[in-house]
mmCIF file of N, CA and C in Angstrom:
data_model
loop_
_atom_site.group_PDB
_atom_site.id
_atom_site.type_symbol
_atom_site.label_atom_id
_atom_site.label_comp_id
_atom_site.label_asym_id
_atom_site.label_seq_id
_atom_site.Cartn_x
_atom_site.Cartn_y
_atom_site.Cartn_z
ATOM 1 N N UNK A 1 16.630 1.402 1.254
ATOM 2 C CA UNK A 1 17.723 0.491 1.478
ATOM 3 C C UNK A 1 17.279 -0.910 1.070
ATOM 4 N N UNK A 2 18.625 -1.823 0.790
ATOM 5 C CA UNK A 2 17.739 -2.889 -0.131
ATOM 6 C C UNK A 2 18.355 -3.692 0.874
ATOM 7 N N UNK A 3 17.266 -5.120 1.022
ATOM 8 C CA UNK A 3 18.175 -6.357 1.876
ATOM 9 C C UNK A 3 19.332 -6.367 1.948
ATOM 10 N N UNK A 4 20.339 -6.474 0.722
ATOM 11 C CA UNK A 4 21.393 -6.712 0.922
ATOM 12 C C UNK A 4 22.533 -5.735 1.701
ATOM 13 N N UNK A 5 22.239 -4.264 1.341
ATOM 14 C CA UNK A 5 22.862 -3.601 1.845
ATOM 15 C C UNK A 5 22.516 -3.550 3.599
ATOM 16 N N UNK A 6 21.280 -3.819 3.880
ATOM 17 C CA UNK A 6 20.643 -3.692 5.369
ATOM 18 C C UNK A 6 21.589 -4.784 5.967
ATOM 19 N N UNK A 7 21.494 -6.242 5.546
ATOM 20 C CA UNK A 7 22.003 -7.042 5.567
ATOM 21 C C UNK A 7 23.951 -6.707 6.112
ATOM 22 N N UNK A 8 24.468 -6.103 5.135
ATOM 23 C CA UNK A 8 25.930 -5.825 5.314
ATOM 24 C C UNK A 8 25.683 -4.635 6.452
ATOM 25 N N UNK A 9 25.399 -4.079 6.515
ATOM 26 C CA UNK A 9 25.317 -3.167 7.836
ATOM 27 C C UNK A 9 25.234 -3.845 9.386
ATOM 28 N N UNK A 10 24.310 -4.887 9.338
ATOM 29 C CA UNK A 10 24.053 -5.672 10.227
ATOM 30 C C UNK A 10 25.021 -6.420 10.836
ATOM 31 N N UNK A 11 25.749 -6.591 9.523
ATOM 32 C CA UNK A 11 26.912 -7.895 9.908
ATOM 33 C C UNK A 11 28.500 -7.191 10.848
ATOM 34 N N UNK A 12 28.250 -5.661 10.174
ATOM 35 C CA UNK A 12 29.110 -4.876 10.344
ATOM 36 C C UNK A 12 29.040 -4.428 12.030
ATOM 37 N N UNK A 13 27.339 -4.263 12.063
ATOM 38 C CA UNK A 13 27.482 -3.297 13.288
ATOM 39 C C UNK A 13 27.236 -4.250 14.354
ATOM 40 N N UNK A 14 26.849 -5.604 14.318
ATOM 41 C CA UNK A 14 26.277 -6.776 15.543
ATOM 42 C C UNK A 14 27.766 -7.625 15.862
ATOM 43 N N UNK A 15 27.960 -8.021 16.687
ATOM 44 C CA UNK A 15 28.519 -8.624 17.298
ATOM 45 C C UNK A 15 28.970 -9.868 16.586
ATOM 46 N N UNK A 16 29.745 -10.745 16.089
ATOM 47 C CA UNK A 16 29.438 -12.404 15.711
ATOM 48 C C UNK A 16 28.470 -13.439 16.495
ATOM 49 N N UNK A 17 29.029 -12.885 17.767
ATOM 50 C CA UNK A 17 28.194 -14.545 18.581
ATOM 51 C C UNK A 17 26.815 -13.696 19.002
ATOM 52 N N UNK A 18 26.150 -12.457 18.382
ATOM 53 C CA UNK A 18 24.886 -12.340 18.606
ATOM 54 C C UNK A 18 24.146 -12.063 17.794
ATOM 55 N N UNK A 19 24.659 -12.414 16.511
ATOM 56 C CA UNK A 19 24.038 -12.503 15.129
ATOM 57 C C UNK A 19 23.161 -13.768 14.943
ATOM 58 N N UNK A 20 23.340 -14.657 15.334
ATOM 59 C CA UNK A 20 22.973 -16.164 15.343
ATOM 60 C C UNK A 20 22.152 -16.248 13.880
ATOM 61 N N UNK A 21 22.960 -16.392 12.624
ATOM 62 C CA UNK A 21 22.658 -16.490 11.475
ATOM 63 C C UNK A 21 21.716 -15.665 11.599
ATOM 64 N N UNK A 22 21.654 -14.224 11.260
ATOM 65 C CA UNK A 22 20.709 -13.319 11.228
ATOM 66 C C UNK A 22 21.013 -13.023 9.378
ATOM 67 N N UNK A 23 19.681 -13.498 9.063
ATOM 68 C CA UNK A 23 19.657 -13.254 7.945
ATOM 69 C C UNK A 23 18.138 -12.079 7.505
ATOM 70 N N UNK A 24 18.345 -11.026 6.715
ATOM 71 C CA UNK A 24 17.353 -10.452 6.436
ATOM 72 C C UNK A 24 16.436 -10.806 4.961
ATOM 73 N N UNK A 25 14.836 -11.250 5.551
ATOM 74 C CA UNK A 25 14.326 -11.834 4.422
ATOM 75 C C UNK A 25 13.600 -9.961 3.938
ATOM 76 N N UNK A 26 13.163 -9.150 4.124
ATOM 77 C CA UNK A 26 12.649 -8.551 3.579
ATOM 78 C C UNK A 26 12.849 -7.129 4.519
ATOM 79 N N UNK A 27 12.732 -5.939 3.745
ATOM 80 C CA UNK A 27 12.927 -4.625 4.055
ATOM 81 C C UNK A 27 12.229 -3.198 3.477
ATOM 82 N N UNK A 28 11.822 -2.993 3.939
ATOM 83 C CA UNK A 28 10.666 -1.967 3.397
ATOM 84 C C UNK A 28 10.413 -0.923 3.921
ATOM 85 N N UNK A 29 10.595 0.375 3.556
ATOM 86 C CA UNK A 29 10.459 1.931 4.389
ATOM 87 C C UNK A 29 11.066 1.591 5.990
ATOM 88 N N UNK A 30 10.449 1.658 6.904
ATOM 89 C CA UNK A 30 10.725 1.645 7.994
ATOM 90 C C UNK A 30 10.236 -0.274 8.726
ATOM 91 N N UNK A 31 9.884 -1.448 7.787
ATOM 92 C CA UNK A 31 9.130 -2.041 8.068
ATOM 93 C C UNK A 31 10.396 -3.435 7.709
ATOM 94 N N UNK A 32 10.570 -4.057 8.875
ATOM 95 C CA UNK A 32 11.766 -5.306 8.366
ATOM 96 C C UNK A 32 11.176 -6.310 9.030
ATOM 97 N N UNK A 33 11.843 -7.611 8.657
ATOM 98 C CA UNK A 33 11.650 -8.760 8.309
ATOM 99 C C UNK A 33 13.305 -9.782 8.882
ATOM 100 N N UNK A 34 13.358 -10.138 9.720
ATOM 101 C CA UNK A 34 14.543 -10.644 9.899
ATOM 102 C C UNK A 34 14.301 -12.658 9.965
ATOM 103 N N UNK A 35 15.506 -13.193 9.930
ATOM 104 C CA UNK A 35 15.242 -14.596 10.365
ATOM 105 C C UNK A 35 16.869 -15.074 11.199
ATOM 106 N N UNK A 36 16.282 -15.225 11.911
ATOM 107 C CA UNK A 36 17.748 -15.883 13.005
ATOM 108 C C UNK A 36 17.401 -17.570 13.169
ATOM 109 N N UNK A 37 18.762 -17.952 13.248
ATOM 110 C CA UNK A 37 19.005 -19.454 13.546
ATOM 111 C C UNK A 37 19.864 -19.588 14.739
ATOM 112 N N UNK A 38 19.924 -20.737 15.657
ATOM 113 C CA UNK A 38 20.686 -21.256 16.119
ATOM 114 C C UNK A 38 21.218 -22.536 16.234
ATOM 115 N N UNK A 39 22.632 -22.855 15.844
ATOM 116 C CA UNK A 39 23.605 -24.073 15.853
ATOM 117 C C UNK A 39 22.394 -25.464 16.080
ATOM 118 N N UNK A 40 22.522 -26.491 15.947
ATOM 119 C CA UNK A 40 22.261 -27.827 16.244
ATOM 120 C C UNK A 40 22.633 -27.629 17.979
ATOM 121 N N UNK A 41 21.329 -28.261 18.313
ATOM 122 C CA UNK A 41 21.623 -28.767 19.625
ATOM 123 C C UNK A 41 21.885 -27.393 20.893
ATOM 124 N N UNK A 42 21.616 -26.278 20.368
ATOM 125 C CA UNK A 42 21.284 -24.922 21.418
ATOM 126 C C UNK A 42 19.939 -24.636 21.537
ATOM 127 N N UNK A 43 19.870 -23.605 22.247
ATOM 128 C CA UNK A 43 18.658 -23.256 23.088
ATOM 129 C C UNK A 43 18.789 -22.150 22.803
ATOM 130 N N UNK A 44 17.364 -21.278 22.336
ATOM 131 C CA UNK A 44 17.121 -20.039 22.610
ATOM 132 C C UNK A 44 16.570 -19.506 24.034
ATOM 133 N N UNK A 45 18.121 -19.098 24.478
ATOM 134 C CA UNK A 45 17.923 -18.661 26.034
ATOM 135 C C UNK A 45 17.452 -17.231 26.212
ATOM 136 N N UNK A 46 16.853 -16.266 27.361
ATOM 137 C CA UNK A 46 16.592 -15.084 27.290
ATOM 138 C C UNK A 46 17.608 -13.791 26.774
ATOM 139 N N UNK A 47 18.933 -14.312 27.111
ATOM 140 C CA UNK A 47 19.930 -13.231 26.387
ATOM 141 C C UNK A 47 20.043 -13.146 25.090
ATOM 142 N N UNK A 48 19.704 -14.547 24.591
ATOM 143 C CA UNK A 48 19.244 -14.782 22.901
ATOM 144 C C UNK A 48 18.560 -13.951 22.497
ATOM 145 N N UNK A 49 17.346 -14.147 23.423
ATOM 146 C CA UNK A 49 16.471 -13.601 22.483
ATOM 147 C C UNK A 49 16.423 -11.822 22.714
ATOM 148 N N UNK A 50 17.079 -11.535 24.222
ATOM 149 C CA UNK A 50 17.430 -9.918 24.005
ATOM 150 C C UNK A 50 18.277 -9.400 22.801
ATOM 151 N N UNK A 51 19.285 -10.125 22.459
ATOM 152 C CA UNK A 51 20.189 -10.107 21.784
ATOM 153 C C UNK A 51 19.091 -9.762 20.124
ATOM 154 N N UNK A 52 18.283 -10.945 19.741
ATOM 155 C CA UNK A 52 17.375 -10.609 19.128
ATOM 156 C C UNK A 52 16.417 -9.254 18.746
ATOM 157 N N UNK A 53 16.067 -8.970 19.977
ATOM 158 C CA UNK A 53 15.498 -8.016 19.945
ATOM 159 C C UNK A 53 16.108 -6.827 20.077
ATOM 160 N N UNK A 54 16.970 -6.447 20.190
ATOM 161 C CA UNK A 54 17.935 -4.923 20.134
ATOM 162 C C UNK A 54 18.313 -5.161 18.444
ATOM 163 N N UNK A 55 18.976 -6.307 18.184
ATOM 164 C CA UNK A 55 18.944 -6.000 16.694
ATOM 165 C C UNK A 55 18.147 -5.819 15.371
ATOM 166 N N UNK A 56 16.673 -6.553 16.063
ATOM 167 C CA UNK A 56 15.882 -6.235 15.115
ATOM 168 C C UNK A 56 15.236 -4.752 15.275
ATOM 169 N N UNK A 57 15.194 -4.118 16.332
ATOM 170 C CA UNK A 57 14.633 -2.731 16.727
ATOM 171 C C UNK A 57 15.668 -2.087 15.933
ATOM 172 N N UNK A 58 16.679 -1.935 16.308
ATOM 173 C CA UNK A 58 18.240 -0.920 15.396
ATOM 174 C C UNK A 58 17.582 -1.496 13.605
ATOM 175 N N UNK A 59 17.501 -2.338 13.155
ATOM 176 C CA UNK A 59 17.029 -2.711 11.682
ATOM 177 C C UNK A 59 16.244 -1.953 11.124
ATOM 178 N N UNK A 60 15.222 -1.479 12.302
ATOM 179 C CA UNK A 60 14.213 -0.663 11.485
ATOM 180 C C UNK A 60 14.728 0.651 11.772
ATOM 181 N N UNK A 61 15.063 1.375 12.808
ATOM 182 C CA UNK A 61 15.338 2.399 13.443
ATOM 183 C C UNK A 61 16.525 2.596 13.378
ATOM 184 N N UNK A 62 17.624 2.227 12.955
ATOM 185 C CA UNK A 62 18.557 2.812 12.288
ATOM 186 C C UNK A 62 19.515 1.971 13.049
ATOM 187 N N UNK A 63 20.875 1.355 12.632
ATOM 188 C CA UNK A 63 21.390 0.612 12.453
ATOM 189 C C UNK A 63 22.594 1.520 14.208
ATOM 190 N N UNK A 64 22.908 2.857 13.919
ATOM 191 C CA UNK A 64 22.922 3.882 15.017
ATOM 192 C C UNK A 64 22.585 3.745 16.241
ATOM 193 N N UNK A 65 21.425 3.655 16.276
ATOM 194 C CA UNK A 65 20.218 4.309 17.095
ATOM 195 C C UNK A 65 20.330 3.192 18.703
ATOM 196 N N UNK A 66 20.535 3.410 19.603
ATOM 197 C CA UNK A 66 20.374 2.887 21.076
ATOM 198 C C UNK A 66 19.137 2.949 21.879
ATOM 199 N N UNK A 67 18.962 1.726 22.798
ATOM 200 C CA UNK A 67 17.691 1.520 23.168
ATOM 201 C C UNK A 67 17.837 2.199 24.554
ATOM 202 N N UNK A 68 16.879 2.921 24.616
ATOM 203 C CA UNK A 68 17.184 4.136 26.124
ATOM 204 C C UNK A 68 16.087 3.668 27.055
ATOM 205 N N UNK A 69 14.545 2.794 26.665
ATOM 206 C CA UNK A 69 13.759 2.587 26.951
ATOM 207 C C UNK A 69 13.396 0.802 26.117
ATOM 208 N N UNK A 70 12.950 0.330 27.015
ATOM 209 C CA UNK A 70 12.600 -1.148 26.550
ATOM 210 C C UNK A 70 11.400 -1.778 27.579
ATOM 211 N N UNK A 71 10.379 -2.202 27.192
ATOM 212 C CA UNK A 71 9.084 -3.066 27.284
ATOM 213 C C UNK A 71 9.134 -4.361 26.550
ATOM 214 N N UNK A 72 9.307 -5.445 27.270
ATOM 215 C CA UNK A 72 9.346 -6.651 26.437
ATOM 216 C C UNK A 72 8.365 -7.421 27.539
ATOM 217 N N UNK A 73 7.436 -8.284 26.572
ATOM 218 C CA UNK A 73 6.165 -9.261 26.985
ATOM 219 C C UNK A 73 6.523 -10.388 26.723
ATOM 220 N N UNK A 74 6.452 -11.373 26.819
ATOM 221 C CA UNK A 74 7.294 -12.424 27.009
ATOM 222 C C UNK A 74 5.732 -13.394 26.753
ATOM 223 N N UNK A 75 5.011 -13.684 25.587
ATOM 224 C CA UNK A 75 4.035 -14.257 25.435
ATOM 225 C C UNK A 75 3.825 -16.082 25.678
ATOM 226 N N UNK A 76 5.041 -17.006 25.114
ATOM 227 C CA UNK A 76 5.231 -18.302 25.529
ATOM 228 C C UNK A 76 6.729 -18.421 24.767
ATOM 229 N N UNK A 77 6.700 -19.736 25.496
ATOM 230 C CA UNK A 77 8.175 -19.807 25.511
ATOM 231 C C UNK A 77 8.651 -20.587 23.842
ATOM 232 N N UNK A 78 10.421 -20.143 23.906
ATOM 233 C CA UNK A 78 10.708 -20.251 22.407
ATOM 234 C C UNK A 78 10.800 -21.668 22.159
ATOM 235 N N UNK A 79 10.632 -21.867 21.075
ATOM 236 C CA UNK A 79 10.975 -22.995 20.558
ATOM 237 C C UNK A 79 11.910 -23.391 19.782
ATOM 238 N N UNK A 80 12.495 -24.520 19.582
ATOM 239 C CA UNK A 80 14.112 -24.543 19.130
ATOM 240 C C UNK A 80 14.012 -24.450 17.567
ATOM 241 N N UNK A 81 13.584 -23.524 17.448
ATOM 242 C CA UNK A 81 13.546 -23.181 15.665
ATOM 243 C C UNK A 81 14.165 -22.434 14.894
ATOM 244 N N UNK A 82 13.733 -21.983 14.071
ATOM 245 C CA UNK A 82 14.263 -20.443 13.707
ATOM 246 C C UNK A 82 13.517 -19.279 13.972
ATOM 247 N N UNK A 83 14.274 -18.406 14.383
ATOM 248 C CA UNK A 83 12.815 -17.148 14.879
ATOM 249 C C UNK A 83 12.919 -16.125 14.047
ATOM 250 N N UNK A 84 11.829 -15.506 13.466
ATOM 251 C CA UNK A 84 11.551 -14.462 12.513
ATOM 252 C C UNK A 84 11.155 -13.715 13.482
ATOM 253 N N UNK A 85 11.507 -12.557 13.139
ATOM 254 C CA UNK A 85 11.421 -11.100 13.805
ATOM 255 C C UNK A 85 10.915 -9.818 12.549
ATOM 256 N N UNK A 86 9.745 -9.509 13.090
ATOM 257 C CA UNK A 86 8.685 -8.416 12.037
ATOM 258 C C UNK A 86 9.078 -7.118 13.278
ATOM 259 N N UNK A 87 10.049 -6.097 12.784
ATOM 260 C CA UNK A 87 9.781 -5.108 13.415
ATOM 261 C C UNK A 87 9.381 -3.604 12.332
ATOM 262 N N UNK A 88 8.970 -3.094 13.231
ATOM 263 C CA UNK A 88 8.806 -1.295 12.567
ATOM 264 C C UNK A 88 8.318 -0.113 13.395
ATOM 265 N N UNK A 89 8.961 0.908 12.703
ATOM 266 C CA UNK A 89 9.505 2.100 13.394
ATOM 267 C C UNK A 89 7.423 2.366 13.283
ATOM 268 N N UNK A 90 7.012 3.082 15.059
ATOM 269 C CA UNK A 90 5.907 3.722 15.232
ATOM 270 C C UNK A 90 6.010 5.016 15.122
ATOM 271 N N UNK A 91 7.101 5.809 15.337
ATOM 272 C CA UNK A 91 6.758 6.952 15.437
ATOM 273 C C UNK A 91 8.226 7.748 15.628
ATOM 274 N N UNK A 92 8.343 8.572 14.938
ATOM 275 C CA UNK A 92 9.709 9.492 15.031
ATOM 276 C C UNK A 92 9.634 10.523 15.170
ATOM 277 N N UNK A 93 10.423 10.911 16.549
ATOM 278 C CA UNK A 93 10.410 12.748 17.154
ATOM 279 C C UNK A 93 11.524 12.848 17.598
ATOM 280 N N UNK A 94 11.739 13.720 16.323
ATOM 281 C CA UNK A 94 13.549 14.419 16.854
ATOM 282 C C UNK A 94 14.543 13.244 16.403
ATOM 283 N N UNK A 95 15.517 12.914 17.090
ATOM 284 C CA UNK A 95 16.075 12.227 17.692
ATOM 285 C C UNK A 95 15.897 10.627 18.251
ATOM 286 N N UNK A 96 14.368 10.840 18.845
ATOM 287 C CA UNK A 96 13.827 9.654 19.482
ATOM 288 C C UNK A 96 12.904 8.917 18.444
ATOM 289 N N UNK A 97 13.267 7.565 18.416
ATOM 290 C CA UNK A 97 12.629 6.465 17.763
ATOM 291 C C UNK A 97 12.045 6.099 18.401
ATOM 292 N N UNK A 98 10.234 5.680 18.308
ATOM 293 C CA UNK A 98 9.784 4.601 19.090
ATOM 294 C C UNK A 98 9.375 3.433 18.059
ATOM 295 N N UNK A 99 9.585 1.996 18.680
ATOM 296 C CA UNK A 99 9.527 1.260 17.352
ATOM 297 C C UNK A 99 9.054 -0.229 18.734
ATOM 298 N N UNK A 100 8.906 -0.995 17.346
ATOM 299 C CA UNK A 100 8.217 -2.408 18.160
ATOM 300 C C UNK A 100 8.701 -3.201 17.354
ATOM 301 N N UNK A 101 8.843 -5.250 18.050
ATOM 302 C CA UNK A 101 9.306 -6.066 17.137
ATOM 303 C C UNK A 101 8.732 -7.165 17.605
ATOM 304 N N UNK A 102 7.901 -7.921 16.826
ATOM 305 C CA UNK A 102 7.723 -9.072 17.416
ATOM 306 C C UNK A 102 8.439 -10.583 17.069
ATOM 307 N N UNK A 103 8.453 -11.369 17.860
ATOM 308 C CA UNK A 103 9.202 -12.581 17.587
ATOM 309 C C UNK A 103 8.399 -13.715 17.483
ATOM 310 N N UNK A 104 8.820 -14.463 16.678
ATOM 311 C CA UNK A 104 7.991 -15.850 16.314
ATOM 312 C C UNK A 104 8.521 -16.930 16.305
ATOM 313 N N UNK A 105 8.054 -18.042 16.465
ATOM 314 C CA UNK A 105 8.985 -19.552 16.461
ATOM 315 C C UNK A 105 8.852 -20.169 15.230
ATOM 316 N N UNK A 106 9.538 -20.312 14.363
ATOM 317 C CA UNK A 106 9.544 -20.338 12.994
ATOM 318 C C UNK A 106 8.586 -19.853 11.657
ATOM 319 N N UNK A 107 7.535 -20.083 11.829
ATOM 320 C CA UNK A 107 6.840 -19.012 11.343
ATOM 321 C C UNK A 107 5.697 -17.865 11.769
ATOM 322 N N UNK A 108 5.299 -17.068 10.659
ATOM 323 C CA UNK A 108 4.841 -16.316 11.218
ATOM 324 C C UNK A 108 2.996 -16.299 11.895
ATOM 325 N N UNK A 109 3.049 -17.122 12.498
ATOM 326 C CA UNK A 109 1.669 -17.542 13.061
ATOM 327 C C UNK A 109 1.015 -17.139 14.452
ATOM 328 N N UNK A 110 1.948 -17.708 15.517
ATOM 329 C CA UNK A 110 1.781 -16.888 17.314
ATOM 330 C C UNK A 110 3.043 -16.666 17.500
ATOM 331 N N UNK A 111 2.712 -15.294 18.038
ATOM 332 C CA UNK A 111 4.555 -14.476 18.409
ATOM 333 C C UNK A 111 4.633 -15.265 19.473
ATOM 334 N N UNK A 112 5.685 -15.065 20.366
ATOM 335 C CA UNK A 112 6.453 -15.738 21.852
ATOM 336 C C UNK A 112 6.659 -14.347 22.204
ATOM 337 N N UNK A 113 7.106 -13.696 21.558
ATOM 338 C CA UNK A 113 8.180 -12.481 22.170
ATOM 339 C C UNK A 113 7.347 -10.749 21.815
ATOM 340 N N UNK A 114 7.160 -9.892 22.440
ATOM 341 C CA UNK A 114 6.984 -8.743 21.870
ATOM 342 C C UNK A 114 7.309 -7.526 22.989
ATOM 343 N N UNK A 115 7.788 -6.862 22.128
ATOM 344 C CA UNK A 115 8.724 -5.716 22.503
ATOM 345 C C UNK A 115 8.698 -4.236 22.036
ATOM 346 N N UNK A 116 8.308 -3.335 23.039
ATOM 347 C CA UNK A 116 8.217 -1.928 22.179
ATOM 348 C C UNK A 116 9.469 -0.957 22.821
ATOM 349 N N UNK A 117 9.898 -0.253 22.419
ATOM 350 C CA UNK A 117 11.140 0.446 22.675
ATOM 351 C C UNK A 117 11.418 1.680 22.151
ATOM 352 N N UNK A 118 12.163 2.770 22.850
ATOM 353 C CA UNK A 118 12.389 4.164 22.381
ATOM 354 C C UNK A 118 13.964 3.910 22.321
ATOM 355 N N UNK A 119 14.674 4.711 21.191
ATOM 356 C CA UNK A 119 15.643 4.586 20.714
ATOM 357 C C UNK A 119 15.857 6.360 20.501
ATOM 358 N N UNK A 120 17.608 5.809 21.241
ATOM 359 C CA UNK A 120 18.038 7.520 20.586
ATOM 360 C C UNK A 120 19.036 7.517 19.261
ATOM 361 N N UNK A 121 18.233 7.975 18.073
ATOM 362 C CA UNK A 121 19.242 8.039 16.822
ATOM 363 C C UNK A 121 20.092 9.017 17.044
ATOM 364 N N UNK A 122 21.283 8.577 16.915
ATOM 365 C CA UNK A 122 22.474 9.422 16.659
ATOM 366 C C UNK A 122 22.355 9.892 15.466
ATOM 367 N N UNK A 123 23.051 11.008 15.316
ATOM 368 C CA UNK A 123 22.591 12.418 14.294
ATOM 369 C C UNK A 123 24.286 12.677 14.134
#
């Protein structure tokens, strides 16, 4: 699947107000690359960044696929930037996705956010 098409799927299957300029910089086998923004003058609050993290997990793990299980570490707090999100699928059985995503405050240097999760792909 190529950015762009990952990209239109995204736009299709997320919400508007929890997209927060979710743009996809890169996509690869099971291995993505996302970048989110928020407006002038907001805050990346914790529903943000859940919001974040369910969509970058579905990116790699299938656009389908629901989070049945979630572990999120909460490393330091966000900063009013743009946050890139590196997720990818660990391991696939059956049905069940397990996958991880980490989050960063504008670039990719110390995460803030990390998250591992089992997902059930719909079939």
């Amino acid at each position: 699947m190529t950015e762009d098409e990952l990209q239109s799927l995204l736009e299709q299957a997320i919400p508007a107000n929890e997209r927060y300029g979710l743009f996809v910089e890169e996509c690869r086998d099971q291995d993505v690359r996302l970048r989110f923004s928020v407006d002038g003058g907001e805050r990346w609050s914790m529903p943000a960044l859940l919001a974040l993290v369910d969509a970058s997990l579905r990116a790699a793990a299938g656009i389908e696929a629901r989070v049945t299980h979630l572990n999120v570490t909460v490393i330091r707090p966000a900063q009013q930037a743009d946050v890139l999100a590196l997720s990818r699928v660990i391991r696939r059985d059956r049905a069940t996705v397990h996958a991880e995503t980490w989050l960063f405050s504008h670039a990719v240097v110390e995460p803030m956010l990390h998250a591992t999760a089992s997902l059930s792909a719909r079939r």
